[in-house]
XYZ file of C-alpha atoms in Angstrom:
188
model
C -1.383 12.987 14.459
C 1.201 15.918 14.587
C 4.000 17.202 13.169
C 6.377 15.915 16.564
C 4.604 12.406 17.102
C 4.918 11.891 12.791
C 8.957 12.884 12.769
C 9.375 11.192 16.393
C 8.185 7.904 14.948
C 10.202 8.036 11.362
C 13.496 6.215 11.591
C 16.476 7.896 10.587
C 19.532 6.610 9.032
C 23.199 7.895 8.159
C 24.165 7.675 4.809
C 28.100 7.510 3.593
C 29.517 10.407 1.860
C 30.107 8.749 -1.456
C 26.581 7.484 -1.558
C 25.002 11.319 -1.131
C 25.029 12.241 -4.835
C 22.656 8.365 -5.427
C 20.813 9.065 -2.102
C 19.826 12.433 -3.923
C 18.264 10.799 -6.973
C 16.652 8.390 -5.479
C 14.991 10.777 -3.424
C 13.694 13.047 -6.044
C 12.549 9.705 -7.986
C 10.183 9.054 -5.066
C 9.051 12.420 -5.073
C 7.995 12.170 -8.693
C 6.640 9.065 -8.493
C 4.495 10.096 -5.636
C 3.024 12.994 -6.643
C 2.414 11.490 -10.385
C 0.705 8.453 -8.622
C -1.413 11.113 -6.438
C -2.288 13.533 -9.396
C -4.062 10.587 -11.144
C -6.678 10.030 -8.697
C -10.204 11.541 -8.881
C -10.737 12.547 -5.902
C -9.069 15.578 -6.804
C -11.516 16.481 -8.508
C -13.934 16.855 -5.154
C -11.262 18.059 -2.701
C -10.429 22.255 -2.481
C -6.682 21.603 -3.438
C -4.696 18.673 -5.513
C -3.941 16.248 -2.742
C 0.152 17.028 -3.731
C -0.288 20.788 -2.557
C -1.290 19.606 0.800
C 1.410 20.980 3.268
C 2.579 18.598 6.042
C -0.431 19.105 8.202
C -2.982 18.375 5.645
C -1.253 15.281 4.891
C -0.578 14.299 8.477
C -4.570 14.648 8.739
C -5.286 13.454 5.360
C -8.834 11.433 5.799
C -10.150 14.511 8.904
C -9.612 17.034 6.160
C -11.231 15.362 3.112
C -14.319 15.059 5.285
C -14.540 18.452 4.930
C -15.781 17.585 0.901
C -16.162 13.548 1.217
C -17.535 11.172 3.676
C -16.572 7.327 4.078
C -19.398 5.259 2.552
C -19.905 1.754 1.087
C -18.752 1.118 -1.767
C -21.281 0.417 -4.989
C -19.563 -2.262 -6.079
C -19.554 -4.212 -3.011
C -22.713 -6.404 -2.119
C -21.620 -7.443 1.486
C -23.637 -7.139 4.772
C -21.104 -4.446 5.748
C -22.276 -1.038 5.697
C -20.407 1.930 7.363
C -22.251 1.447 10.961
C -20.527 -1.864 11.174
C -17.489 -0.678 9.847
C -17.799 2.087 12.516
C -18.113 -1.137 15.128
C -14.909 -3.114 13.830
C -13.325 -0.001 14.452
C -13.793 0.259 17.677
C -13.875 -3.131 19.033
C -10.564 -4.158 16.794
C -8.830 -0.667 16.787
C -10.310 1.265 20.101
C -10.859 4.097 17.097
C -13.957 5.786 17.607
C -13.543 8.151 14.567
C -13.138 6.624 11.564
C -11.604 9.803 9.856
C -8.818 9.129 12.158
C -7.786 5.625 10.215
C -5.125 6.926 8.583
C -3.372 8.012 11.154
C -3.943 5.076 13.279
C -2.750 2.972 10.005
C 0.363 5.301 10.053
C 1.576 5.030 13.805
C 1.096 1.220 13.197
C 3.550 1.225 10.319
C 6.074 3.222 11.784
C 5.966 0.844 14.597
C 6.458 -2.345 12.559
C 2.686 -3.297 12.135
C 0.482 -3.091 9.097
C -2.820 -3.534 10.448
C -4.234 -4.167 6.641
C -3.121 -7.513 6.872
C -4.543 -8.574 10.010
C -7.272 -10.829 10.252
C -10.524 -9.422 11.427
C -13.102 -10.801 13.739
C -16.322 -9.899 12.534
C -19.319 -12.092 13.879
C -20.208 -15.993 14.018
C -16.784 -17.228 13.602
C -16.294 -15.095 10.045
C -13.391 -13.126 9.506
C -11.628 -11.134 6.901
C -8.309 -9.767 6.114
C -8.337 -6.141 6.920
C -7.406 -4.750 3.513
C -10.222 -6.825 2.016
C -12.628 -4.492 4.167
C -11.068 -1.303 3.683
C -11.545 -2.219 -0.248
C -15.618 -2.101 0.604
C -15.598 1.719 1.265
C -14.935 4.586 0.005
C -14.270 8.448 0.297
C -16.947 9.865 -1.773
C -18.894 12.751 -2.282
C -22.104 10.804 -2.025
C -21.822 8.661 -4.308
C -21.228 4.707 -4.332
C -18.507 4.841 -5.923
C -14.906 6.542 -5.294
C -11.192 6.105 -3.946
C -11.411 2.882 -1.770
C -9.854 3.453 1.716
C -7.136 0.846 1.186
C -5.858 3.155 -1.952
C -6.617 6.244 0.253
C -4.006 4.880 2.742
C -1.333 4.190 -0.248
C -1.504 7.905 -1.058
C -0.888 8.642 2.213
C 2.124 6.922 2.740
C 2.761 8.481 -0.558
C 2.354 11.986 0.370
C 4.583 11.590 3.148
C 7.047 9.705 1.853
C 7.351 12.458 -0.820
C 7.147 15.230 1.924
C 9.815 13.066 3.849
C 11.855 12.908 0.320
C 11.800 16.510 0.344
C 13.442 17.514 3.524
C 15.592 14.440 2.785
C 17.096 16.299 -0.127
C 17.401 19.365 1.997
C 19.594 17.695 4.829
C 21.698 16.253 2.058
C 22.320 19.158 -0.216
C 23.582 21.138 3.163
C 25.922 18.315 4.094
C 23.640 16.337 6.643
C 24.439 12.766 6.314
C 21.329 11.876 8.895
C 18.434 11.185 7.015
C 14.784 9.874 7.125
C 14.680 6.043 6.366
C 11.529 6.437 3.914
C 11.419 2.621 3.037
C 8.477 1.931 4.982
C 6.384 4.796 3.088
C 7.313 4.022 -0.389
């Protein structure tokens, strides 16, 4: 996803004059809370930067550029007759996604669009299905391991890391006047 598809999907909203000095705090409140909720995670630890330094880029291609240090895998914890081949499959067939480093963003356009594809129900063979979210909690971003941040939490911290981005240049419009801002609700 870019930087013009991203902001082109983000609703915007126009705040009242009086309500600028609360629209302010509650703006830098979701920046702290995001960035202390993303600093906790261990997969810092495996990726070349803390997840919170990630300019808007990075973050706008969160799972593409962990692959870099990570790969999707099953999680250890997890003894069901998925692995990430048929993962791969529900993808595609459910999604049209062919690359499953591109999730996130899929997961993001959905959301700005008024559908959260985690809670959909999944087909997945002989008349079984499953929530979506339920799968995504069977993998993981790891560096080879079984065990890691499951892809369900993955896509929390990235609607956290752009909410707080979004909370950002929220704070800019409003300290220079601008009463149009981003409408953030959906990301936080």
């Amino acid at each position: 996803m870019n930087k013009e598809m991203f902001f082109s999907l983000v609703p915007k909203e126009v705040i009242k004059e009086e309500d600028t000095d609360k629209r302010i705090n509650e703006q830098r409140k979701i920046i702290e809370n995001g960035k202390s909720f993303v600093s906790q995670l261990s997969i810092n630890q495996c990726v070349y930067k803390n997840l919170v330094d990630f300019d808007i880029d990075e973050r706008l291609n969160l799972f593409d550029n962990l692959r870099s240090s990570l790969i999707i895998n099953e999680h250890g914890m997890y003894f069901y007759d998925l692995d990430t081949e048929s993962f791969g499959f529900i993808l595609e067939e459910t999604f049209n996604l062919e690359n499953m480093y591109e999730l996130d963003n899929l997961y993001i356009e959905n959301l700005l669009n008024g559908r959260d594809i985690t809670k959909e129900e999944i087909f997945l063979y002989e008349g079984r299905t499953m929530i979506f979210k339920d799968i995504l909690e069977q993998f993981v971003f790891s560096s080879g391991m079984p065990s890691g941040n499951d892809l369900m939490l993955m896509l929390t911290v990235k609607k956290a890391l752009l909410g707080s981005f979004l909370a950002e240049k929220n704070i800019e419009s409003l300290l220079k006047g601008q009463k149009e801002i981003y409408d953030i609700s959906i990301l936080v």
